Amino acid sequence: MQNKQLTAGDIIGLGFMAFAFFLGAGNLIFPPMAGFQAGDNTPYAMVGFLITAVGLPLAGLIAVAKSKGKVMRMLPPVAAMLLASAIYIIIGPAFAAPRAGLVAYDIGIKPFLENSTALIHLGDLALNQAQLLFTLLFFALVMLLALFPGQLMDSVGKFLTPLLIVLLIGLAVSVIVFASGAMPAPTEDYASHPLSKGIVDGYSTMDTLASLMFGMLIIDLLRKKGVDDVTLQTRYLTRAAFIAAAGLAFVYISLFYLGATAGELGKGATTGGQILTNYVNQYFGVYGNLALALVVGLACLTTAVGLVTSCSDFFSELLPGLSYRVLVVTLSIVCAVVANVGLSHLITISIPVLMMVYPVAIALVLVTFLERFFRRPKLTHRVSLLVALFFGIFDGLKVAAKTMKSFDVNDTSALSQAVVDFAAWVAPVMSKFPLYDQGMAWLVPTLVSVLICIIIGHNTRPATTHAQ
């Protein structure tokens, strides 16, 4: 059967779809805060952020295309299952989906409440009353939409993506017009090493992890459209990836600059969502905030539904004893519970986990691109990913220990105290590795392991194709 070829319009549409996949509303909250904290060092921090928030997702999509949609095929089945499960949990009920609900509350509801600090006491727990009510309603709606998928989500998506793009273009233009150009002095790690701090901050988008899953989804969509030729799939996915990357870069650069020039609008803000809300209210008034709330709320809703649906699909196939509907209900409840940690706390808690998992995803993308240089690609994949995971764990533990100290929980939990003590115990050894102080101790050992595998390959015979 002859392969169908896509038109230029089809490819552009595919690129916009990939862009919409990545640009969850949560991605709007990181660049403004990073720009505000980076201040004068914004150009360096922004370059670092773009590497991990744009460059790596682009590379991830292309890696999936190069591997014919089977980017984890070189790993043992159990390891591939565990890695895929970890990614789905991270971009699903653990962090990304609850974050979507919290961003919808932080940007769409909180600015319009006269009292957003009233608490409900449940035993020893003190929960924000408005946030609790909103997250319960939000994830109840997510559950209903995921249980009964239909044309509604497609219609909302077709309406939402162009509206979101128009809003973001308007924001970018306003930043150029209204920006004062006065950037404050950088704070925290942005003062000493803004480039590497920006690189690590880019982990928070979770887009490199998502690219490994989105790439396989796009390959499946191309097959359903009649594009069965692997070369054409790779070509179309690569072009779509560049379109999505260009869109993400445009959004992040403008939002970085918005945060860097926010001035008084950023003072006291704990998340980038508050900076964005303050900015829109300052220059566009209440109607601007209403438009922002509507679009961001719908974007958060579609993002959360997509994440709950994809996670339920994955785990219902992995665990046949659990049906799709049971998993939708369970994951929606979990998301509502996790969301009540609060946005700033959820972001802080997620960072150590991402510090551990992200190096593995980056190493997987790297070895996929270099696969033809390896004499034993399967062994290279496994060694490189193990090295990245090993050192990534130490990077994550260091951040976890720092987080526990800032939350003052080390006195109340033996486990948290053990993490703090272990991080302090290994610090003298790990600090000898390059970039440990900057949260990237994994980078040099992983690159060295990959280089050794390449050298060994060239010292034997040319790489052969391994049948899978």
Coordinates of C-alpha atoms in Angstrom, one line a residue:
M1 CA 0.0 0.0 0.0
Q2 CA 1.3 3.4 -0.9
N3 CA 2.3 5.7 1.9
K4 CA 0.4 8.8 2.4
Q5 CA 2.5 12.0 2.3
L6 CA 1.5 15.0 4.4
T7 CA 1.1 18.5 3.0
A8 CA 2.9 21.6 4.4
G9 CA -0.3 22.5 6.1
D10 CA -0.5 19.1 7.8
I11 CA 3.0 19.4 9.0
I12 CA 2.4 22.8 10.5
G13 CA -0.7 21.5 12.2
L14 CA 1.3 18.6 13.6
G15 CA 3.9 21.1 14.9
F16 CA 1.2 23.2 16.6
M17 CA -0.2 20.0 18.1
A18 CA 3.2 19.1 19.5
F19 CA 3.5 22.7 20.8
A20 CA 0.1 22.4 22.5
F21 CA 1.2 19.0 24.0
F22 CA 4.2 20.6 25.7
L23 CA 2.8 24.0 26.6
G24 CA 0.8 23.1 29.7
A25 CA -0.2 26.2 31.6
G26 CA 2.3 25.1 34.3
N27 CA 5.1 26.1 31.9
L28 CA 4.0 29.7 32.1
I29 CA 4.9 30.0 35.7
F30 CA 8.6 29.1 35.7
P31 CA 10.2 31.7 33.3
P32 CA 8.8 34.8 35.0
M33 CA 10.1 33.7 38.4
A34 CA 13.4 32.7 37.0
G35 CA 13.8 36.0 35.1
F36 CA 12.8 37.9 38.3
Q37 CA 15.5 36.1 40.3
A38 CA 18.1 36.2 37.6
G39 CA 17.9 40.0 37.1
D40 CA 21.0 41.2 35.3
N41 CA 22.1 37.6 34.6
T42 CA 18.9 36.8 32.8
P43 CA 20.6 36.2 29.4
Y44 CA 22.8 33.5 30.9
A45 CA 19.9 31.9 32.9
M46 CA 17.6 32.1 29.9
V47 CA 20.2 30.2 27.7
G48 CA 20.5 27.5 30.3
F49 CA 16.7 27.2 30.7
L50 CA 16.3 27.0 26.9
I51 CA 18.8 24.1 26.7
T52 CA 16.7 21.9 29.0
A53 CA 13.2 23.3 28.3
V54 CA 13.5 23.6 24.5
G55 CA 16.6 21.9 23.2
L56 CA 16.2 18.7 25.1
P57 CA 12.5 18.2 24.3
L58 CA 13.4 18.8 20.7
A59 CA 16.2 16.2 20.9
G60 CA 13.8 13.9 22.7
L61 CA 11.3 14.0 19.9
I62 CA 14.0 13.4 17.2
A63 CA 15.4 10.6 19.3
V64 CA 12.0 8.9 19.3
A65 CA 11.8 9.3 15.6
K66 CA 15.3 7.9 15.1
S67 CA 14.5 4.8 17.2
K68 CA 11.2 4.3 15.3
G69 CA 9.1 5.0 18.3
K70 CA 11.0 2.5 20.5
V71 CA 13.4 4.7 22.4
M72 CA 13.7 2.3 25.3
R73 CA 14.2 -0.9 23.2
M74 CA 17.9 -1.3 24.3
L75 CA 17.0 -1.6 27.9
P76 CA 16.0 -4.8 29.7
P77 CA 12.2 -5.1 29.7
V78 CA 11.9 -4.6 33.5
A79 CA 14.1 -1.5 33.4
A80 CA 12.2 -0.1 30.5
M81 CA 8.9 -0.7 32.3
L82 CA 10.2 0.9 35.5
L83 CA 11.6 4.0 33.7
A84 CA 8.3 4.4 31.7
S85 CA 6.3 4.0 34.9
A86 CA 8.4 6.6 36.7
I87 CA 8.0 9.1 33.9
Y88 CA 4.2 8.6 33.8
I89 CA 3.9 8.9 37.6
I90 CA 6.0 12.1 37.5
I91 CA 4.2 13.8 34.6
G92 CA 0.9 12.4 36.0
P93 CA -0.4 12.1 39.5
A94 CA 2.8 13.0 41.4
F95 CA 3.5 16.4 40.1
A96 CA 2.4 17.6 36.6
A97 CA -1.4 16.9 36.9
P98 CA -1.8 18.3 40.4
R99 CA 0.3 21.3 39.3
A100 CA -2.1 22.0 36.5
G101 CA -5.0 22.3 39.1
L102 CA -2.9 24.5 41.3
V103 CA -1.9 26.8 38.4
A104 CA -5.6 27.1 37.5
Y105 CA -6.3 28.2 41.0
D106 CA -3.3 30.4 41.4
I107 CA -4.0 32.4 38.2
G108 CA -7.6 31.8 37.5
I109 CA -9.3 32.0 41.0
K110 CA -7.0 33.4 43.7
P111 CA -6.6 36.9 42.2
F112 CA -10.4 37.4 42.4
L113 CA -10.8 36.3 46.1
E114 CA -10.9 38.8 48.9
N115 CA -9.8 36.2 51.4
S116 CA -7.7 33.4 50.0
T117 CA -6.0 32.5 53.2
A118 CA -9.0 31.0 55.2
L119 CA -8.0 27.6 56.6
I120 CA -9.9 24.3 57.3
H121 CA -8.5 22.3 60.2
L122 CA -8.7 18.5 59.7
G123 CA -7.0 17.1 62.8
D124 CA -3.4 18.3 62.6
L125 CA -3.8 19.4 59.0
A126 CA -4.5 23.0 58.1
L127 CA -5.7 23.2 54.5
N128 CA -6.5 26.3 52.5
Q129 CA -10.3 26.4 52.3
A130 CA -10.7 28.0 48.8
Q131 CA -7.9 25.9 47.3
L132 CA -9.3 22.7 48.7
L133 CA -12.8 23.4 47.4
F134 CA -11.4 24.4 44.0
T135 CA -9.1 21.4 43.6
L136 CA -12.0 19.0 44.5
L137 CA -14.2 20.5 41.9
F138 CA -11.4 20.7 39.3
F139 CA -10.4 17.1 39.6
A140 CA -14.0 15.9 39.8
L141 CA -14.5 17.6 36.4
V142 CA -11.2 16.1 35.2
M143 CA -12.5 12.6 36.2
L144 CA -15.8 13.0 34.4
L145 CA -14.1 14.2 31.2
A146 CA -11.6 11.3 31.4
L147 CA -14.3 8.8 32.1
F148 CA -16.5 9.9 29.2
P149 CA -14.2 11.3 26.5
G150 CA -15.9 12.7 23.5
Q151 CA -15.9 15.6 21.1
L152 CA -15.9 18.2 23.9
M153 CA -12.1 17.9 24.5
D154 CA -11.3 18.1 20.8
S155 CA -13.6 21.2 20.5
V156 CA -12.0 22.9 23.5
G157 CA -8.5 22.0 22.1
K158 CA -9.3 23.5 18.7
F159 CA -10.6 26.6 20.4
L160 CA -8.0 26.9 23.1
T161 CA -4.7 26.5 21.2
P162 CA -5.3 29.5 18.8
L163 CA -6.6 31.6 21.7
L164 CA -3.6 30.7 23.9
I165 CA -1.2 31.6 21.1
V166 CA -2.9 35.0 20.5
L167 CA -2.7 35.7 24.3
L168 CA 0.9 34.8 24.4
I169 CA 1.7 36.9 21.4
G170 CA -0.1 39.8 23.0
L171 CA 1.9 39.3 26.2
A172 CA 5.2 39.2 24.2
V173 CA 4.4 42.5 22.4
S174 CA 3.3 44.1 25.7
V175 CA 6.6 43.1 27.3
I176 CA 8.5 44.9 24.6
V177 CA 6.3 48.0 24.8
F178 CA 5.9 48.3 28.5
A179 CA 9.2 46.9 29.9
S180 CA 11.2 49.3 31.9
G181 CA 14.5 47.8 31.0
A182 CA 15.7 48.1 34.7
M183 CA 16.8 44.6 35.8
P184 CA 17.5 44.0 39.5
A185 CA 20.7 42.4 40.9
P186 CA 20.6 38.6 40.6
T187 CA 19.7 36.6 43.7
E188 CA 20.6 33.1 45.1
D189 CA 22.4 30.8 42.7
Y190 CA 21.6 33.1 39.8
A191 CA 24.3 35.4 41.1
S192 CA 27.1 32.8 41.1
H193 CA 26.3 30.4 38.3
P194 CA 23.3 31.6 36.3
L195 CA 23.8 29.3 33.3
S196 CA 23.8 26.0 35.2
K197 CA 21.0 27.3 37.5
G198 CA 18.9 27.9 34.4
I199 CA 19.7 24.5 33.1
V200 CA 18.5 22.8 36.3
D201 CA 15.5 25.1 36.4
G202 CA 14.5 23.8 33.0
Y203 CA 14.0 20.4 34.6
S204 CA 10.8 21.7 36.2
T205 CA 9.0 21.9 32.9
M206 CA 9.3 18.1 32.7
D207 CA 9.2 18.4 28.9
T208 CA 12.2 16.2 28.3
L209 CA 10.5 13.4 30.1
A210 CA 7.2 14.1 28.3
S211 CA 9.0 14.2 24.9
L212 CA 9.8 10.5 25.2
M213 CA 6.0 9.8 25.6
F214 CA 4.7 12.5 23.2
G215 CA 7.1 11.3 20.5
M216 CA 5.6 7.8 20.6
L217 CA 2.1 9.3 20.6
I218 CA 2.8 11.4 17.5
I219 CA 4.3 8.3 15.7
D220 CA 1.1 6.5 16.4
L221 CA -1.0 9.4 15.0
L222 CA 1.1 9.4 11.9
R223 CA 0.5 5.7 11.4
K224 CA -3.2 6.3 11.8
K225 CA -3.0 8.9 9.1
G226 CA -1.5 6.3 6.7
V227 CA 2.2 7.3 7.1
D228 CA 3.8 3.9 7.6
D229 CA 7.2 4.6 6.0
V230 CA 9.8 5.0 8.8
T231 CA 11.8 7.6 6.9
L232 CA 8.7 9.8 6.4
Q233 CA 7.7 9.4 10.0
T234 CA 11.1 10.6 11.1
R235 CA 11.0 13.5 8.7
Y236 CA 7.6 14.7 9.7
L237 CA 8.2 14.3 13.4
T238 CA 11.5 16.1 13.2
R239 CA 9.8 19.1 11.3
A240 CA 7.0 19.1 13.8
A241 CA 9.5 19.1 16.6
F242 CA 11.3 22.2 15.3
I243 CA 8.0 24.0 15.0
A244 CA 7.1 23.2 18.6
A245 CA 10.6 24.1 19.8
A246 CA 10.3 27.5 18.0
G247 CA 7.0 28.2 19.7
L248 CA 8.3 27.2 23.1
A249 CA 11.4 29.4 22.7
F250 CA 9.3 32.4 21.8
V251 CA 7.1 31.9 24.9
Y252 CA 9.9 31.3 27.3
I253 CA 12.1 34.3 26.1
S254 CA 9.2 36.7 26.4
L255 CA 8.2 35.4 29.8
F256 CA 11.8 35.5 31.0
Y257 CA 12.0 39.2 30.0
L258 CA 8.7 39.9 31.6
G259 CA 9.9 38.5 34.9
A260 CA 13.3 40.3 34.7
T261 CA 11.6 43.7 34.2
A262 CA 8.7 43.1 36.6
G263 CA 10.2 45.3 39.3
E264 CA 7.7 46.0 42.1
L265 CA 5.2 43.6 40.5
G266 CA 7.4 40.7 41.4
K267 CA 8.1 41.6 45.0
G268 CA 6.6 39.1 47.5
A269 CA 5.7 36.6 44.8
T270 CA 6.3 33.0 45.6
T271 CA 5.5 31.7 42.1
G272 CA 5.8 32.9 38.6
G273 CA 2.0 32.7 38.3
Q274 CA 1.7 35.6 40.8
I275 CA 4.1 37.7 38.8
L276 CA 2.2 37.0 35.6
T277 CA -1.1 37.8 37.2
N278 CA 0.2 41.1 38.7
Y279 CA 1.7 42.1 35.3
V280 CA -1.6 41.4 33.4
N281 CA -3.6 43.3 36.1
Q282 CA -1.2 46.3 35.9
Y283 CA -1.4 46.8 32.1
F284 CA -4.7 45.2 31.1
G285 CA -6.8 45.5 34.2
V286 CA -9.5 43.2 35.4
Y287 CA -10.6 42.2 31.9
G288 CA -7.1 41.1 31.1
N289 CA -7.0 39.0 34.2
L290 CA -10.4 37.5 33.3
A291 CA -9.1 36.6 29.8
L292 CA -5.9 35.1 31.3
A293 CA -7.9 33.2 33.9
L294 CA -10.3 31.7 31.3
V295 CA -7.5 30.6 28.9
V296 CA -5.2 29.3 31.6
G297 CA -8.0 27.5 33.3
L298 CA -9.1 25.7 30.1
A299 CA -5.4 24.9 29.3
C300 CA -4.9 23.5 32.8
L301 CA -8.1 21.4 32.5
T302 CA -7.2 19.9 29.1
T303 CA -3.7 19.3 30.3
A304 CA -4.9 17.5 33.4
V305 CA -7.4 15.4 31.5
G306 CA -4.8 14.4 29.0
L307 CA -2.3 13.4 31.7
V308 CA -4.9 11.4 33.7
T309 CA -6.2 9.7 30.5
S310 CA -2.7 8.8 29.3
C311 CA -1.6 7.5 32.7
S312 CA -4.8 5.4 33.1
D313 CA -4.2 4.0 29.6
F314 CA -0.6 3.1 30.4
F315 CA -1.2 1.5 33.8
S316 CA -4.4 -0.4 32.7
E317 CA -2.2 -2.1 30.0
L318 CA 0.6 -2.7 32.5
L319 CA -1.7 -4.0 35.2
P320 CA -4.5 -5.9 33.5
G321 CA -6.3 -6.4 36.9
L322 CA -7.0 -2.6 37.1
S323 CA -9.5 -1.2 34.6
Y324 CA -9.2 2.1 32.9
R325 CA -12.2 3.6 34.7
V326 CA -10.9 2.5 38.2
L327 CA -7.6 4.1 37.4
V328 CA -9.2 7.3 36.3
V329 CA -11.1 7.6 39.5
T330 CA -8.1 6.6 41.6
L331 CA -5.7 9.0 39.9
S332 CA -8.1 11.9 40.0
I333 CA -8.5 11.5 43.8
V334 CA -4.7 11.2 44.2
C335 CA -4.2 14.4 42.1
A336 CA -6.8 16.3 44.3
V337 CA -5.0 15.2 47.5
V338 CA -1.5 16.0 46.2
A339 CA -2.7 19.4 44.9
N340 CA -3.4 20.6 48.4
V341 CA 0.3 20.6 49.2
G342 CA 0.2 24.0 47.6
L343 CA 1.9 25.2 44.4
S344 CA 5.2 26.5 45.8
H345 CA 5.6 23.5 48.0
L346 CA 4.8 21.1 45.2
I347 CA 7.4 22.7 43.0
T348 CA 10.0 22.5 45.7
I349 CA 9.2 18.9 46.5
S350 CA 9.4 17.9 42.8
I351 CA 12.9 19.3 42.2
P352 CA 14.9 16.5 44.0
V353 CA 12.9 13.8 42.1
L354 CA 13.5 15.6 38.8
M355 CA 17.2 15.9 39.7
M356 CA 17.4 12.1 40.0
V357 CA 15.3 11.2 36.9
Y358 CA 16.3 13.9 34.4
P359 CA 19.9 12.7 34.0
V360 CA 18.6 9.3 33.0
A361 CA 16.3 10.8 30.3
I362 CA 19.1 13.1 29.0
A363 CA 21.5 10.1 28.8
L364 CA 18.9 8.1 27.0
V365 CA 18.4 10.8 24.4
L366 CA 22.2 11.2 24.0
V367 CA 23.0 7.5 23.5
T368 CA 20.1 7.2 21.0
F369 CA 21.7 9.8 18.8
L370 CA 25.2 8.2 19.1
E371 CA 24.0 4.6 18.7
R372 CA 25.8 4.0 15.4
F373 CA 29.1 4.7 17.1
F374 CA 28.8 1.9 19.6
R375 CA 30.1 -1.6 19.2
R376 CA 27.6 -2.9 21.8
P377 CA 24.7 -0.5 21.9
K378 CA 22.7 -2.4 24.4
L379 CA 25.5 -2.5 26.9
T380 CA 26.3 1.2 26.3
H381 CA 22.7 2.2 27.0
R382 CA 22.6 0.3 30.2
V383 CA 26.0 1.5 31.5
S384 CA 25.4 5.1 30.6
L385 CA 21.9 5.2 32.1
L386 CA 23.1 3.5 35.3
V387 CA 26.0 6.0 35.7
A388 CA 23.5 8.9 35.1
L389 CA 21.1 7.5 37.6
F390 CA 23.8 6.8 40.2
F391 CA 25.2 10.4 40.2
G392 CA 21.7 11.9 39.7
I393 CA 20.6 10.3 43.0
F394 CA 23.4 12.2 44.8
D395 CA 22.4 15.4 43.1
G396 CA 18.8 14.8 44.1
L397 CA 19.7 13.9 47.7
K398 CA 21.7 17.1 48.1
V399 CA 18.7 19.2 47.0
A400 CA 16.3 17.1 49.1
A401 CA 18.5 17.6 52.3
K402 CA 18.5 21.4 51.6
T403 CA 14.8 21.4 51.1
M404 CA 14.2 19.4 54.4
K405 CA 16.3 21.9 56.3
S406 CA 14.3 24.8 54.8
F407 CA 11.0 23.2 55.8
D408 CA 12.4 22.4 59.2
V409 CA 11.2 18.8 59.1
N410 CA 14.5 17.1 59.9
D411 CA 13.7 17.1 63.6
T412 CA 10.3 15.3 63.2
S413 CA 11.3 12.4 60.9
A414 CA 14.0 9.8 61.3
L415 CA 14.0 9.3 57.5
S416 CA 14.4 13.0 56.7
Q417 CA 17.2 13.2 59.3
A418 CA 18.9 10.2 57.6
V419 CA 18.7 11.9 54.2
V420 CA 20.3 15.1 55.6
D421 CA 23.0 13.1 57.4
F422 CA 23.8 11.0 54.4
A423 CA 24.0 14.0 52.1
A424 CA 26.4 15.6 54.5
W425 CA 28.5 12.4 54.7
V426 CA 28.9 12.0 51.0
A427 CA 29.4 15.7 50.2
P428 CA 33.2 15.7 50.8
V429 CA 33.6 13.0 48.2
M430 CA 31.0 14.1 45.7
S431 CA 32.2 17.7 45.8
K432 CA 35.4 16.5 44.1
F433 CA 33.3 15.8 40.9
P434 CA 32.9 18.7 38.5
L435 CA 29.6 20.7 38.7
Y436 CA 28.4 19.0 41.9
D437 CA 27.9 22.3 43.6
Q438 CA 25.8 23.3 40.6
G439 CA 23.6 20.2 40.7
M440 CA 25.1 18.4 37.7
A441 CA 27.6 16.0 39.1
W442 CA 26.1 13.3 36.8
L443 CA 27.2 15.1 33.6
V444 CA 30.9 14.5 33.4
P445 CA 30.9 10.8 34.5
T446 CA 28.0 10.1 32.1
L447 CA 29.9 11.7 29.2
V448 CA 33.1 9.8 30.1
S449 CA 31.2 6.5 30.1
V450 CA 29.7 7.3 26.7
L451 CA 33.1 8.3 25.3
I452 CA 34.7 5.1 26.6
C453 CA 32.0 3.0 24.9
I454 CA 32.7 4.9 21.6
I455 CA 36.5 4.4 21.9
I456 CA 36.1 0.7 22.7
G457 CA 33.8 0.4 19.6
H458 CA 36.4 2.1 17.3
N459 CA 39.1 -0.2 18.7
T460 CA 37.2 -3.3 17.7
R461 CA 35.2 -3.3 14.5
P462 CA 32.5 -1.1 13.0
A463 CA 29.1 -1.2 14.8
T464 CA 26.8 -3.8 13.5
T465 CA 23.0 -3.7 13.4
H466 CA 21.5 -5.7 16.2
A467 CA 18.2 -7.4 15.5
Q468 CA 15.6 -6.7 18.1

